[in-house]
Coordinates of N, CA, C and O in Angstrom, one line a residue:
M1 N 0.9 -1.2 0.0 CA 0.0 0.0 0.0 C 0.9 1.2 0.0 O 1.9 1.3 0.7
R2 N 0.5 2.2 -0.8 CA 1.1 3.5 -0.8 C 0.2 4.5 -0.1 O -1.0 4.6 -0.4
V3 N 0.8 5.3 0.8 CA 0.0 6.3 1.5 C 0.8 7.6 1.3 O 2.0 7.7 1.5
T4 N 0.0 8.6 0.8 CA 0.5 10.0 0.7 C -0.3 10.9 1.7 O -1.5 10.8 1.7
V5 N 0.5 11.7 2.4 CA -0.2 12.7 3.2 C 0.1 14.0 2.6 O 1.3 14.4 2.5
V6 N -0.9 14.7 2.1 CA -0.8 16.0 1.5 C -1.2 17.0 2.6 O -2.3 16.9 3.2
C7 N -0.3 17.9 2.9 CA -0.6 18.9 4.0 C -0.2 20.3 3.6 O 0.8 20.5 2.9
V8 N -1.1 21.2 4.0 CA -0.8 22.6 3.8 C -0.1 23.2 5.0 O -0.5 23.0 6.1
G9 N 1.0 23.8 4.8 CA 1.8 24.4 5.9 C 3.0 23.6 6.3 O 3.0 22.4 6.1
K10 N 4.0 24.3 6.8 CA 5.2 23.7 7.2 C 5.2 23.3 8.7 O 4.5 23.9 9.4
L11 N 6.0 22.3 9.0 CA 6.3 22.0 10.4 C 7.4 22.9 10.9 O 8.5 22.8 10.5
K12 N 7.0 23.9 11.7 CA 8.0 24.9 12.1 C 8.9 24.4 13.3 O 10.1 24.7 13.4
E13 N 8.3 23.8 14.3 CA 9.0 23.4 15.5 C 9.7 22.0 15.3 O 9.1 21.1 14.7
A14 N 10.8 21.9 15.9 CA 11.6 20.7 15.8 C 10.9 19.5 16.4 O 11.0 18.4 15.9
Y15 N 10.1 19.7 17.5 CA 9.4 18.5 18.1 C 8.4 17.9 17.2 O 8.2 16.7 17.2
W16 N 7.7 18.8 16.3 CA 6.8 18.2 15.4 C 7.5 17.4 14.3 O 7.1 16.3 13.9
R17 N 8.6 18.0 13.8 CA 9.4 17.3 12.8 C 9.9 16.0 13.3 O 9.9 15.0 12.6
G18 N 10.4 16.0 14.6 CA 10.9 14.8 15.2 C 9.8 13.7 15.3 O 10.1 12.5 15.0
A19 N 8.6 14.1 15.7 CA 7.5 13.1 15.8 C 7.1 12.6 14.4 O 6.9 11.4 14.3
V20 N 7.0 13.4 13.4 CA 6.7 13.0 12.0 C 7.8 12.0 11.5 O 7.5 11.0 10.9
D21 N 9.1 12.4 11.8 CA 10.2 11.5 11.4 C 10.1 10.1 12.0 O 10.3 9.1 11.4
E22 N 9.7 10.1 13.3 CA 9.6 8.9 14.1 C 8.5 8.0 13.5 O 8.7 6.8 13.2
Y23 N 7.4 8.5 13.3 CA 6.3 7.7 12.7 C 6.5 7.4 11.3 O 6.1 6.3 10.8
S24 N 7.2 8.2 10.5 CA 7.5 7.9 9.2 C 8.5 6.7 9.1 O 8.3 5.8 8.3
K25 N 9.4 6.7 10.0 CA 10.4 5.6 10.1 C 9.6 4.3 10.5 O 9.8 3.2 9.9
R26 N 8.8 4.4 11.5 CA 8.0 3.2 11.9 C 7.1 2.6 10.8 O 7.0 1.4 10.6
L27 N 6.5 3.6 10.1 CA 5.6 3.1 9.0 C 6.3 2.5 7.8 O 5.7 1.8 7.0
S28 N 7.6 2.9 7.6 CA 8.3 2.4 6.5 C 8.4 0.8 6.5 O 8.6 0.2 5.4
R29 N 8.2 0.2 7.6 CA 8.2 -1.3 7.7 C 6.9 -1.9 7.0 O 6.9 -3.0 6.6
Y30 N 5.8 -1.0 6.9 CA 4.5 -1.5 6.5 C 4.0 -1.0 5.2 O 3.3 -1.7 4.5
L31 N 4.4 0.2 4.8 CA 3.9 0.8 3.6 C 4.9 1.8 3.1 O 5.8 2.2 3.7
K32 N 4.6 2.3 1.8 CA 5.4 3.3 1.2 C 4.7 4.6 1.6 O 3.6 4.9 1.1
L33 N 5.4 5.5 2.4 CA 4.8 6.7 2.8 C 5.5 7.9 2.1 O 6.7 7.9 2.0
E34 N 4.6 8.8 1.6 CA 5.1 10.1 1.1 C 4.4 11.2 1.8 O 3.2 11.1 1.9
I35 N 5.1 12.2 2.2 CA 4.5 13.4 2.7 C 4.8 14.6 1.8 O 5.9 14.9 1.4
V36 N 3.7 15.2 1.3 CA 3.8 16.3 0.4 C 3.4 17.5 1.2 O 2.2 17.7 1.6
E37 N 4.3 18.4 1.4 CA 4.0 19.6 2.1 C 3.9 20.8 1.2 O 4.8 21.1 0.4
L38 N 2.7 21.4 1.2 CA 2.4 22.5 0.3 C 2.5 23.9 1.1 O 2.1 23.9 2.3
P39 N 2.9 24.9 0.4 CA 2.9 26.2 1.2 C 1.5 26.7 1.5 O 0.6 26.5 0.7
D40 N 1.3 27.3 2.6 CA 0.0 27.9 3.0 C 0.0 29.3 2.4 O 1.0 29.9 2.0
E41 N -1.2 29.7 2.2 CA -1.4 31.0 1.5 C -1.3 32.1 2.6 O -1.8 32.0 3.7
K42 N -0.5 33.1 2.3 CA -0.3 34.2 3.3 C -1.6 35.0 3.4 O -2.2 35.3 2.4
A43 N -2.0 35.2 4.7 CA -3.3 35.9 4.8 C -3.2 36.7 6.1 O -2.6 36.4 7.1
P44 N -3.9 37.9 6.1 CA -4.0 38.7 7.3 C -4.7 38.0 8.4 O -5.5 37.1 8.2
E45 N -4.5 38.5 9.6 CA -5.2 37.9 10.8 C -6.7 38.0 10.7 O -7.4 37.0 11.0
T46 N -7.2 39.1 10.2 CA -8.7 39.2 10.1 C -9.0 39.3 8.6 O -8.4 40.1 7.9
M47 N -10.0 38.5 8.2 CA -10.4 38.5 6.8 C -11.9 38.4 6.7 O -12.6 37.9 7.6
S48 N -12.4 38.9 5.6 CA -13.8 38.7 5.3 C -14.0 37.3 4.8 O -13.1 36.6 4.4
P49 N -15.3 36.8 4.8 CA -15.6 35.5 4.3 C -15.1 35.3 2.9 O -14.6 34.2 2.5
A50 N -15.2 36.3 2.1 CA -14.7 36.2 0.7 C -13.2 36.0 0.6 O -12.7 35.2 -0.2
Q51 N -12.5 36.7 1.5 CA -11.0 36.6 1.5 C -10.7 35.2 2.0 O -9.7 34.5 1.5
E52 N -11.4 34.7 3.0 CA -11.1 33.3 3.5 C -11.4 32.3 2.4 O -10.6 31.3 2.2
D53 N -12.4 32.5 1.6 CA -12.8 31.6 0.6 C -11.7 31.6 -0.5 O -11.3 30.5 -1.0
E54 N -11.1 32.8 -0.8 CA -10.1 32.9 -1.8 C -8.8 32.2 -1.3 O -8.2 31.5 -2.1
V55 N -8.5 32.2 0.0 CA -7.3 31.5 0.5 C -7.6 30.0 0.4 O -6.7 29.3 -0.1
R56 N -8.8 29.5 0.7 CA -9.1 28.1 0.6 C -9.0 27.6 -0.9 O -8.5 26.6 -1.2
Q57 N -9.5 28.5 -1.8 CA -9.4 28.2 -3.2 C -8.0 28.0 -3.7 O -7.6 27.1 -4.4
K58 N -7.1 29.0 -3.3 CA -5.7 28.9 -3.8 C -5.0 27.7 -3.2 O -4.3 27.0 -3.9
E59 N -5.2 27.4 -1.9 CA -4.6 26.2 -1.3 C -5.2 25.0 -1.9 O -4.5 24.0 -2.2
G60 N -6.5 25.0 -2.2 CA -7.2 23.9 -2.8 C -6.6 23.5 -4.2 O -6.5 22.3 -4.5
L61 N -6.3 24.5 -5.0 CA -5.7 24.3 -6.3 C -4.4 23.6 -6.2 O -4.1 22.7 -6.9
R62 N -3.6 24.0 -5.2 CA -2.3 23.3 -5.0 C -2.5 21.9 -4.6 O -1.8 21.0 -5.0
I63 N -3.5 21.6 -3.7 CA -3.8 20.3 -3.3 C -4.2 19.4 -4.4 O -3.7 18.3 -4.6
L64 N -5.2 19.9 -5.2 CA -5.7 19.1 -6.3 C -4.6 18.7 -7.4 O -4.7 17.7 -8.0
K65 N -3.6 19.6 -7.5 CA -2.6 19.4 -8.5 C -1.7 18.1 -8.1 O -1.1 17.5 -9.0
V66 N -1.6 17.8 -6.8 CA -0.7 16.7 -6.4 C -1.5 15.4 -6.2 O -0.8 14.4 -5.9
I67 N -2.8 15.4 -6.2 CA -3.5 14.1 -6.0 C -3.6 13.4 -7.4 O -4.2 13.9 -8.3
K68 N -3.1 12.2 -7.4 CA -3.1 11.4 -8.6 C -4.6 10.9 -8.9 O -5.3 10.7 -7.9
E69 N -4.9 10.8 -10.1 CA -6.3 10.4 -10.5 C -6.7 9.1 -9.9 O -7.8 8.9 -9.5
D70 N -5.8 8.1 -9.8 CA -6.1 6.8 -9.4 C -6.1 6.6 -7.8 O -6.3 5.6 -7.3
A71 N -5.7 7.7 -7.1 CA -5.6 7.6 -5.7 C -7.0 7.7 -5.0 O -7.9 8.4 -5.5
F72 N -7.2 7.0 -3.9 CA -8.4 7.1 -3.1 C -8.1 8.3 -2.1 O -7.2 8.2 -1.3
A73 N -8.8 9.4 -2.2 CA -8.6 10.6 -1.5 C -9.4 10.6 -0.2 O -10.7 10.5 -0.3
V74 N -8.8 10.9 0.9 CA -9.4 11.0 2.2 C -9.2 12.4 2.7 O -8.0 12.7 3.1
A75 N -10.2 13.2 2.8 CA -10.1 14.6 3.3 C -10.3 14.6 4.8 O -11.3 14.0 5.3
L76 N -9.4 15.2 5.6 CA -9.6 15.3 7.0 C -10.5 16.6 7.2 O -10.1 17.7 6.9
A77 N -11.7 16.4 7.8 CA -12.6 17.5 7.9 C -13.5 17.2 9.1 O -13.9 16.1 9.4
I78 N -13.8 18.3 9.9 CA -14.6 18.2 11.1 C -15.9 17.5 10.8 O -16.4 16.7 11.5
E79 N -16.5 17.8 9.6 CA -17.8 17.3 9.2 C -17.8 15.9 8.7 O -18.8 15.3 8.3
G80 N -16.6 15.3 8.6 CA -16.5 13.9 8.1 C -17.0 12.9 9.1 O -17.5 13.2 10.1
K81 N -16.8 11.6 8.7 CA -17.2 10.5 9.6 C -16.1 10.2 10.6 O -14.9 10.1 10.2
S82 N -16.5 10.0 11.8 CA -15.6 9.6 12.9 C -15.4 8.1 12.8 O -16.4 7.3 12.7
L83 N -14.2 7.6 13.0 CA -13.8 6.2 13.0 C -13.0 5.9 14.3 O -12.1 6.8 14.6
S84 N -13.2 4.8 14.9 CA -12.3 4.4 15.9 C -11.0 3.9 15.3 O -10.9 3.7 14.1
S85 N -10.0 3.7 16.1 CA -8.7 3.2 15.5 C -8.9 1.8 14.8 O -8.4 1.6 13.7
E86 N -9.7 1.0 15.4 CA -10.0 -0.3 14.8 C -10.8 -0.1 13.5 O -10.5 -0.9 12.6
D87 N -11.7 0.8 13.5 CA -12.5 1.1 12.3 C -11.6 1.6 11.2 O -11.7 1.3 10.0
L88 N -10.6 2.5 11.5 CA -9.6 3.0 10.5 C -8.8 1.8 10.0 O -8.6 1.7 8.8
A89 N -8.4 0.9 10.8 CA -7.7 -0.3 10.4 C -8.5 -1.1 9.4 O -8.0 -1.5 8.3
T90 N -9.7 -1.3 9.7 CA -10.6 -2.1 8.8 C -10.8 -1.4 7.5 O -10.8 -1.9 6.4
F91 N -11.0 0.0 7.6 CA -11.2 0.8 6.4 C -10.0 0.6 5.5 O -10.2 0.4 4.3
M92 N -8.8 0.7 6.0 CA -7.6 0.6 5.2 C -7.4 -0.8 4.6 O -7.0 -0.9 3.5
E93 N -7.7 -1.8 5.4 CA -7.6 -3.1 5.0 C -8.6 -3.4 3.9 O -8.3 -4.1 2.9
E94 N -9.8 -2.9 4.0 CA -10.9 -3.1 3.0 C -10.5 -2.5 1.7 O -10.7 -3.0 0.6
K95 N -9.9 -1.3 1.8 CA -9.4 -0.6 0.6 C -8.4 -1.4 -0.1 O -8.4 -1.6 -1.4
A96 N -7.4 -2.0 0.6 CA -6.4 -2.8 0.0 C -7.0 -4.0 -0.7 O -6.6 -4.4 -1.8
V97 N -7.9 -4.7 0.0 CA -8.5 -5.9 -0.5 C -9.3 -5.6 -1.8 O -9.4 -6.4 -2.7
R98 N -9.9 -4.4 -1.9 CA -10.7 -4.0 -3.0 C -9.8 -3.4 -4.2 O -10.3 -2.9 -5.1
G99 N -8.5 -3.5 -4.0 CA -7.6 -3.1 -5.1 C -7.1 -1.7 -5.0 O -6.4 -1.2 -5.9
V100 N -7.4 -1.0 -3.9 CA -6.9 0.4 -3.8 C -5.4 0.3 -3.4 O -5.1 -0.3 -2.3
S101 N -4.5 0.8 -4.2 CA -3.1 0.7 -3.9 C -2.5 2.0 -3.4 O -1.4 2.0 -3.0
H102 N -3.3 3.1 -3.5 CA -2.8 4.4 -3.1 C -3.9 5.2 -2.4 O -4.9 5.5 -3.0
I103 N -3.6 5.5 -1.1 CA -4.6 6.3 -0.4 C -3.9 7.7 -0.1 O -2.7 7.7 0.3
V104 N -4.6 8.7 -0.3 CA -4.0 10.1 -0.1 C -4.9 10.7 1.0 O -6.1 10.8 0.9
F105 N -4.2 11.1 2.1 CA -4.9 11.8 3.2 C -4.6 13.3 3.1 O -3.4 13.6 2.8
I106 N -5.6 14.1 3.2 CA -5.4 15.5 2.9 C -5.7 16.3 4.2 O -6.8 16.2 4.8
I107 N -4.7 17.1 4.6 CA -4.8 18.0 5.7 C -4.8 19.4 5.2 O -3.8 19.8 4.6
G108 N -5.8 20.2 5.4 CA -5.9 21.5 4.9 C -5.2 22.5 5.8 O -4.6 22.2 6.8
G109 N -5.2 23.8 5.4 CA -4.6 24.8 6.1 C -5.5 25.3 7.2 O -6.5 24.6 7.6
S110 N -5.1 26.4 7.8 CA -5.8 26.9 9.0 C -7.3 27.2 8.7 O -8.1 27.2 9.7
L111 N -7.7 27.4 7.5 CA -9.1 27.8 7.1 C -9.9 26.6 6.6 O -11.0 26.7 6.2
G112 N -9.2 25.4 6.6 CA -9.9 24.2 6.1 C -9.7 24.0 4.6 O -8.8 24.6 4.0
L113 N -10.5 23.1 4.1 CA -10.4 22.7 2.7 C -11.5 23.4 1.8 O -12.6 23.6 2.2
S114 N -11.1 23.6 0.6 CA -12.0 24.2 -0.4 C -13.1 23.2 -0.8 O -13.0 22.0 -0.6
D115 N -14.2 23.7 -1.3 CA -15.3 22.8 -1.8 C -14.8 21.9 -2.9 O -15.2 20.7 -2.9
E116 N -13.9 22.4 -3.7 CA -13.4 21.5 -4.8 C -12.6 20.3 -4.3 O -12.7 19.2 -4.8
V117 N -11.8 20.6 -3.2 CA -11.1 19.5 -2.6 C -12.1 18.5 -2.0 O -11.9 17.3 -2.1
M118 N -13.1 19.0 -1.3 CA -14.1 18.1 -0.7 C -14.8 17.3 -1.7 O -15.1 16.1 -1.5
K119 N -15.1 17.9 -2.9 CA -15.8 17.2 -4.0 C -14.9 16.1 -4.5 O -15.3 15.0 -4.9
R120 N -13.6 16.3 -4.6 CA -12.6 15.3 -5.1 C -12.4 14.2 -4.1 O -12.2 13.1 -4.5
A121 N -12.6 14.5 -2.8 CA -12.4 13.4 -1.8 C -13.4 12.3 -2.0 O -14.6 12.5 -2.3
D122 N -12.9 11.1 -1.8 CA -13.7 9.9 -1.9 C -14.3 9.6 -0.5 O -15.3 8.8 -0.4
F123 N -13.7 10.2 0.5 CA -14.2 9.9 1.9 C -13.7 11.1 2.7 O -12.6 11.7 2.5
A124 N -14.6 11.6 3.7 CA -14.2 12.6 4.6 C -14.1 12.0 6.0 O -15.0 11.3 6.5
L125 N -13.0 12.2 6.6 CA -12.7 11.6 7.9 C -12.6 12.7 9.0 O -11.8 13.7 8.8
S126 N -13.3 12.5 10.1 CA -13.2 13.4 11.2 C -12.5 12.8 12.4 O -12.9 11.7 12.8
F127 N -11.5 13.4 12.9 CA -10.8 12.9 14.1 C -11.5 13.4 15.4 O -11.4 12.9 16.4
S128 N -12.3 14.5 15.2 CA -12.9 15.1 16.4 C -13.7 16.3 15.9 O -13.4 16.9 14.9
P129 N -14.8 16.7 16.7 CA -15.4 18.0 16.4 C -14.6 19.2 16.7 O -14.9 20.3 16.4
M130 N -13.5 18.9 17.4 CA -12.6 20.0 17.8 C -11.6 20.4 16.6 O -11.4 19.5 15.7
T131 N -11.1 21.5 16.6 CA -10.1 22.0 15.6 C -8.7 21.8 16.2 O -8.5 22.1 17.4
F132 N -7.8 21.2 15.4 CA -6.5 21.0 15.8 C -5.5 21.7 14.9 O -5.8 21.9 13.7
P133 N -4.4 22.2 15.4 CA -3.4 22.8 14.5 C -2.9 21.8 13.4 O -2.8 20.6 13.8
H134 N -2.7 22.2 12.2 CA -2.3 21.3 11.2 C -1.1 20.5 11.5 O -0.9 19.3 11.1
Q135 N -0.2 21.1 12.3 CA 1.1 20.5 12.6 C 0.8 19.3 13.6 O 1.3 18.2 13.4
M136 N -0.1 19.5 14.5 CA -0.4 18.4 15.4 C -1.2 17.3 14.7 O -1.0 16.1 14.9
M137 N -2.1 17.7 13.8 CA -2.9 16.8 13.1 C -2.1 15.9 12.2 O -2.4 14.7 12.1
R138 N -1.0 16.3 11.7 CA -0.1 15.5 10.9 C 0.4 14.4 11.8 O 0.5 13.2 11.3
V139 N 0.9 14.7 13.0 CA 1.4 13.7 13.9 C 0.3 12.7 14.3 O 0.5 11.5 14.3
I140 N -0.9 13.2 14.6 CA -2.0 12.4 15.0 C -2.3 11.4 13.9 O -2.5 10.2 14.1
L141 N -2.4 11.9 12.7 CA -2.8 11.1 11.5 C -1.7 10.0 11.4 O -2.1 8.8 11.2
L142 N -0.5 10.3 11.4 CA 0.6 9.3 11.2 C 0.5 8.3 12.3 O 0.7 7.1 12.0
E143 N 0.3 8.7 13.5 CA 0.2 7.7 14.6 C -1.0 6.8 14.4 O -0.9 5.6 14.6
Q144 N -2.1 7.3 13.9 CA -3.3 6.4 13.7 C -3.1 5.5 12.5 O -3.6 4.4 12.6
I145 N -2.4 5.9 11.5 CA -2.1 5.0 10.4 C -1.2 3.9 10.9 O -1.4 2.7 10.6
Y146 N -0.2 4.3 11.7 CA 0.7 3.3 12.3 C 0.0 2.3 13.1 O 0.1 1.1 13.0
R147 N -0.9 2.8 14.0 CA -1.7 2.0 14.8 C -2.6 1.0 14.0 O -2.7 -0.2 14.3
A148 N -3.2 1.5 12.9 CA -4.0 0.7 12.0 C -3.2 -0.4 11.4 O -3.6 -1.6 11.3
E149 N -2.0 -0.1 11.0 CA -1.1 -1.2 10.4 C -0.8 -2.2 11.5 O -0.8 -3.4 11.2
K150 N -0.5 -1.8 12.7 CA -0.2 -2.8 13.8 C -1.5 -3.6 14.1 O -1.4 -4.8 14.2
I151 N -2.6 -3.0 14.1 CA -3.9 -3.7 14.3 C -4.1 -4.8 13.2 O -4.4 -5.9 13.5
N152 N -4.0 -4.4 12.0 CA -4.2 -5.3 10.9 C -3.2 -6.4 10.8 O -3.6 -7.5 10.3
R153 N -2.1 -6.3 11.4 CA -1.1 -7.4 11.5 C -1.1 -8.1 12.8 O -0.3 -9.0 13.0
K154 N -2.1 -7.7 13.6 CA -2.3 -8.4 14.9 C -1.0 -8.3 15.8 O -0.7 -9.2 16.5
E155 N -0.3 -7.2 15.6 CA 0.9 -7.0 16.4 C 0.6 -6.1 17.6 O -0.3 -5.3 17.5
P156 N 1.3 -6.3 18.7 CA 1.0 -5.6 19.9 C 1.3 -4.1 19.8 O 2.3 -3.7 19.1
Y157 N 0.5 -3.3 20.3 CA 0.7 -1.8 20.4 C 0.0 -1.3 21.6 O -1.1 -1.8 21.9
H158 N 0.5 -0.3 22.2 CA -0.1 0.2 23.5 C -1.5 0.7 23.2 O -1.8 1.2 22.1
K159 N -2.3 0.6 24.2 CA -3.7 1.0 24.1 C -3.9 2.3 24.8 O -3.2 2.7 25.7

């Protein structure tokens, strides 16, 4: 299985980069992982709804350019479906059994994902009704993918 994580924004702090590096290393035993980091759109602190939409549109175009046509796209969105760790493991296993060889997880910028990206997504996944910083979300996502791989292989992992 090939997994790509497309994310808007850079990891600024060393501790986030360290955590991403650690989970990337762990995941390399199970799948081919690629992380595509796209620049976020520079925006003022206060914006009108139209300006916010423009930022989402510009970031969305960057996202859409890197998603391959044959990839199964999973958008991380508050309004998406919540899954337990076990359900995510089953979800990923079922995709592999059904011939999906490439899953792309999409993490938007601080204003979320554009409508176009949500329309391209094959599935919307919610980790919580809360909002998380994109840097933290990247680590949480990688940890959950790693946990899913461990579950699917019936290998021990802390609960």
